[in-house]
Each structure stands twice: as C-alpha cells, then as structure tokens.
Coordinates of C-alpha atoms in Angstrom, one line a residue:
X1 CA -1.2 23.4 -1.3
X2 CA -3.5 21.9 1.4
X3 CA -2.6 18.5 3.1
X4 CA -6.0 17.3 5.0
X5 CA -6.0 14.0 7.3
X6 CA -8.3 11.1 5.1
X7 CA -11.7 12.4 6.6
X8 CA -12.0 15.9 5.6
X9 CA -14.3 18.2 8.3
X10 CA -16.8 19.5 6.5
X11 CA -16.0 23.0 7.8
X12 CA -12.9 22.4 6.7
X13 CA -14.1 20.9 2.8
X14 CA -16.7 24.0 3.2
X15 CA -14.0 26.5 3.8
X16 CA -11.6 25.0 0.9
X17 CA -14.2 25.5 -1.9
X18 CA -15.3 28.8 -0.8
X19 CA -11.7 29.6 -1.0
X20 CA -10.9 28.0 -4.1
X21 CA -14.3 30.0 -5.9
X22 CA -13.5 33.3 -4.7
X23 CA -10.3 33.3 -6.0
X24 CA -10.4 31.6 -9.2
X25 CA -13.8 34.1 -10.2
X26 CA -11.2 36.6 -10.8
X27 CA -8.5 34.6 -12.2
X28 CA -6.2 31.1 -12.4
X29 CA -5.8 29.2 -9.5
X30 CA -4.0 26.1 -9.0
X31 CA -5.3 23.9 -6.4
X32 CA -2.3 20.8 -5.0
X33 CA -3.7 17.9 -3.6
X34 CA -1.0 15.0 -1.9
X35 CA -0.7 13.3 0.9
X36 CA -3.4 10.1 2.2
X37 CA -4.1 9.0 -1.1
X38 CA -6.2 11.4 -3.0
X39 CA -8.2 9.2 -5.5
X40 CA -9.9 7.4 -2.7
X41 CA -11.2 10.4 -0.5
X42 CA -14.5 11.7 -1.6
X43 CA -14.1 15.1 -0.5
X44 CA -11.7 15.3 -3.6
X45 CA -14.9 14.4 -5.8
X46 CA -17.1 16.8 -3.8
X47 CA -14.7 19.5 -4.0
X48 CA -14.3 19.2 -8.1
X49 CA -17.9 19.0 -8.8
X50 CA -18.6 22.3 -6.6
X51 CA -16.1 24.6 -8.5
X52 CA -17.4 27.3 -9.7
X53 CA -15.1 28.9 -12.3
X54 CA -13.2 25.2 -13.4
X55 CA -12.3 26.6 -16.5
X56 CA -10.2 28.9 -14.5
X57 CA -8.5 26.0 -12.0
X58 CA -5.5 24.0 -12.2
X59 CA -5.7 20.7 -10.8
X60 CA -2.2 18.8 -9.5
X61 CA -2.5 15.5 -8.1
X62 CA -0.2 12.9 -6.6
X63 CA -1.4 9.5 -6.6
X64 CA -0.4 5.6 -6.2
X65 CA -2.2 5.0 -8.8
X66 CA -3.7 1.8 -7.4
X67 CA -7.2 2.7 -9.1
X68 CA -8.6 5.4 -11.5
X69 CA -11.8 6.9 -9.9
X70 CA -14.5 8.0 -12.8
X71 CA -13.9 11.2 -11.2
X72 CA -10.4 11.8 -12.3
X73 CA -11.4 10.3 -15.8
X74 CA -14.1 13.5 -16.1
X75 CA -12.5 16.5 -14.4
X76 CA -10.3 17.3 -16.9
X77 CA -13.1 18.4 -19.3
X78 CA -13.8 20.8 -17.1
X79 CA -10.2 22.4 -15.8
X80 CA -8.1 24.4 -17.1
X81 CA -4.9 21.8 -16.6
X82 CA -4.5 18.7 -15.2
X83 CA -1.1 17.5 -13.6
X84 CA -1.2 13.8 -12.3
X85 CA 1.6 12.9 -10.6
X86 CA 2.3 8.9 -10.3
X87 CA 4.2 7.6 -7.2
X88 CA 6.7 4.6 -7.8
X89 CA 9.9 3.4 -5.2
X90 CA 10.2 -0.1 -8.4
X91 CA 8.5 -2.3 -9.8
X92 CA 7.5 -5.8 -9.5
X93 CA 8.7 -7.7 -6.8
X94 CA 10.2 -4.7 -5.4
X95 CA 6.9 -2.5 -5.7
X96 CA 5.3 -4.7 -3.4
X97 CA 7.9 -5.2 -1.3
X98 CA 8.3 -1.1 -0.9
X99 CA 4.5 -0.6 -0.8
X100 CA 3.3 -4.0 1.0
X101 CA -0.3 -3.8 0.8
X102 CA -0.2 -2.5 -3.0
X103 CA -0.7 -5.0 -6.3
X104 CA 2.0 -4.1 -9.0
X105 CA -0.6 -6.2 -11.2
X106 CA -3.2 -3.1 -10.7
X107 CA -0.8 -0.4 -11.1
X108 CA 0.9 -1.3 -14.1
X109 CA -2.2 -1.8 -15.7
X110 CA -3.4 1.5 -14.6
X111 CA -0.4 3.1 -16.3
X112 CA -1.2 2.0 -19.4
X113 CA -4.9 2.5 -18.9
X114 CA -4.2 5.9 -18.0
X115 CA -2.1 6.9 -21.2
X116 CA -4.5 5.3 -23.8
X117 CA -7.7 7.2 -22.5
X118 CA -5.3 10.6 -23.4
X119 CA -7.3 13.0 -21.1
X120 CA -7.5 16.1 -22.5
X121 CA -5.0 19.4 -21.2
X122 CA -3.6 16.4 -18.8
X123 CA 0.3 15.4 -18.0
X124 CA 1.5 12.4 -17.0
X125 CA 4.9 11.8 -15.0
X126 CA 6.3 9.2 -12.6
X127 CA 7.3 10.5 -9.5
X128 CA 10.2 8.6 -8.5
X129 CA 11.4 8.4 -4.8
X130 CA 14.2 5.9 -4.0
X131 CA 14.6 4.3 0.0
X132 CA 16.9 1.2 1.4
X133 CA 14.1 -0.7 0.1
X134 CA 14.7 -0.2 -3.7
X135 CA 17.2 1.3 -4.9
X136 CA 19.4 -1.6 -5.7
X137 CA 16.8 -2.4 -8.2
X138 CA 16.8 1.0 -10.3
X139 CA 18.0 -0.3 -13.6
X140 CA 14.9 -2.4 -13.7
X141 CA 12.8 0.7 -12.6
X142 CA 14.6 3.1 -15.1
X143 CA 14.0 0.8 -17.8
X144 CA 10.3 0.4 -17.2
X145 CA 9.7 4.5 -16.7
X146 CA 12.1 4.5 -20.7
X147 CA 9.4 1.9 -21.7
X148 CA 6.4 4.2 -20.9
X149 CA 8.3 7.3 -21.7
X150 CA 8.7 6.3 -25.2
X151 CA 5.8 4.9 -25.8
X152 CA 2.7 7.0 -24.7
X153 CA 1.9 10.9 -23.2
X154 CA 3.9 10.1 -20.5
X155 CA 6.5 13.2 -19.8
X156 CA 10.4 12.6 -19.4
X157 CA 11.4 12.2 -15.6
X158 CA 14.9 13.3 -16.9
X159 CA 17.8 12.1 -14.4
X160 CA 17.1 14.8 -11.9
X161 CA 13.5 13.6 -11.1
X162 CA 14.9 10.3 -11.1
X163 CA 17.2 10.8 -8.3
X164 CA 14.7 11.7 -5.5
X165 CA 15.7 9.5 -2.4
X166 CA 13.9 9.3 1.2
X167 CA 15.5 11.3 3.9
X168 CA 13.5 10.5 7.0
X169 CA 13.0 8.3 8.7
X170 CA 17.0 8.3 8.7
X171 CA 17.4 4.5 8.2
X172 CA 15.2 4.2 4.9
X173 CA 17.9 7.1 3.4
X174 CA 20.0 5.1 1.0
X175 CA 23.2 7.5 2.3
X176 CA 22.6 5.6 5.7
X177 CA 23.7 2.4 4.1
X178 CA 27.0 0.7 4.9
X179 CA 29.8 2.2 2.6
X180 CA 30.5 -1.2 1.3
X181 CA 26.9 -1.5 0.2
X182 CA 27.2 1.9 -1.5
X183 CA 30.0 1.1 -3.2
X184 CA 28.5 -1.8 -4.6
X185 CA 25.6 0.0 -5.7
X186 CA 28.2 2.2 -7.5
X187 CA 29.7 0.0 -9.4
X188 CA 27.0 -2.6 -10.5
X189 CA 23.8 0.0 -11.7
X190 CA 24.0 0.7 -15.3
X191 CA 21.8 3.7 -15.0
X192 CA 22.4 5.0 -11.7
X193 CA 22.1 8.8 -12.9
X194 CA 24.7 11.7 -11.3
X195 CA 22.6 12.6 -9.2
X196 CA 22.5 9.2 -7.0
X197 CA 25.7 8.9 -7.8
X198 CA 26.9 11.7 -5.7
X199 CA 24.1 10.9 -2.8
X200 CA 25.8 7.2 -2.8
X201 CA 29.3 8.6 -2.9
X202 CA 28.7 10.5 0.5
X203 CA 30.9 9.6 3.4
X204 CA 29.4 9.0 6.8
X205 CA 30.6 10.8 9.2
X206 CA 32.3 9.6 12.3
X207 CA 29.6 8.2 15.0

C-alpha cells in the first residue's frame, strides 16, 4: 500500500512503477491506492498506463466517488482485478453535511452509473464509516446501501463493514457522545447492527 501527498514527485511516481514492473514480471501484484482522493490525481492515470505486465496486477482503490475518470472506466480491461472501494458517512442531507464541499446529487448518480457500465473482473462495495456527524441517520443509510445491494453488482457490506466508526480525532468518535445520546441512539435505530450496538453501549470512563 503507498499513501502519496496529492502532487506525486516524479522520483517518487518513477520509483513506484519501476517497482510495481519488476515485481509483477514474475508474478501477481496488488497495488492499494487511498488516501487524497485517487480519481483526481493524474499520477494514478500515468501510473496505470505505464504497467508493464497489467494482466498480472491487481488494482484496489478507494474513492468518494464524486466523478468517474475515463481512466477508471478502461483499466479494468487491462488488470487482472479491480476492487473499487466507495466511501459513504449517509446520504442526502447528511452526506453533505459529513462531506461539506461534496454534491450527494453527483454521487448517487455515480453509483448507479458505476453499476450499469458492469466493468469487467471489477467489485463494487460501500465503504461505510460512521462519525458524530452521521450516525443518527443510519437507518436511512442502511436502507439506501440494501437498495443498491439488491439491485446491481454491488457486493454485501454485511453488518460488520457496516459498523466502521471514526476514532480520531476523539470528538467525531460516536463513543465520545453523551451517554444520554447513546442511549437514544440505542433505542430509536431500527438497523443499528451488533456491532454499533456494542460501540454505543460503551461506558465512559470517569474524567
């Protein structure tokens, strides 16, 4: 896995792909990219069209999914496997409120764009990661990652990858929350899975 700031060096980019082509010339090789919003760095372009042995590389990727580059659209021909990992804290009013410079009108279309062009050897899944912020609107969430689930090539979250929760900084972690709150939380979510359950249960200790 390499996490690289937004403007890659290109001794750095340079000294990636070399990596990347020695290895995978002798077998697979799965190359992580997260972190700074993938789809809109062009390194990530650069470094998929100057693979050598694609055929040999696995490509996961974590993205907001706030636009589908023409280069994630084509590198699946080429690779091995494609993961795409799709980040989401709710949806609707609470998307934007969590991510305050995204458009939930652009990402929810993207979902469903990105399911009906069925890329080949690709995976879909939401990655789910609850803060203060949203998770007192995760019925609505749940209901809209069953919707998708259903429906398209989307895989199953499954109540364990729907339980994810922030843990820094320490005041977006919903266990910081008062107890009353969490309580609350407790008792009014229909689909709150065991998971959060347990992390909402969780009794502050004495300051």
């Amino acid at each position: 896995t390499t996490r690289v700031a937004s403007n890659w060096s290109p001794e750095h980019l340079a000294a990636i792909l070399k990596d990347i082509n020695t290895r995978s010339s002798v077998g697979p090789v799965v190359v992580s990219i997260k972190g700074d919003e993938p789809t809109i760095q062009p390194e990530v372009k650069t470094l998929l069209e100057n693979l050598e042995s694609p055929q040999r590389v696995t490509l996961k990727i974590i993205t907001n999914l706030q636009v589908i580059p023409t280069w994630l659209v084509l590198a699946p021909e080429n690779l091995k496997a494609t993961e795409i990992g799709v980040s989401i804290e709710g949806v609707e009013d609470t998307y934007e409120y969590s991510r305050h410079l995204g458009s939930w009108q652009e990402f929810d279309a993207n979902v469903k764009q990105i399911a009906v062009l069925r890329l080949p050897r690709t995976t879909l899944q939401f990655k789910v990661t609850h803060s203060n912020h949203t998770i007192g609107d995760m019925d609505r969430l749940f209901d809209y990652l069953d919707y998708h689930e259903q429906q398209s090539q989307w895989q199953k979250t499954g109540p364990r990858g729907r339980s994810n929760t922030v843990h820094g900084p320490e005041y977006l972690n919903p266990q910081q929350l008062p107890q009353r709150v969490r309580e609350q939380l407790l008792e009014c979510s229909r689909r709150i899975t065991p998971q959060l359950a347990k992390i909402l249960s969780h009794t502050q200790p004495d300051s």
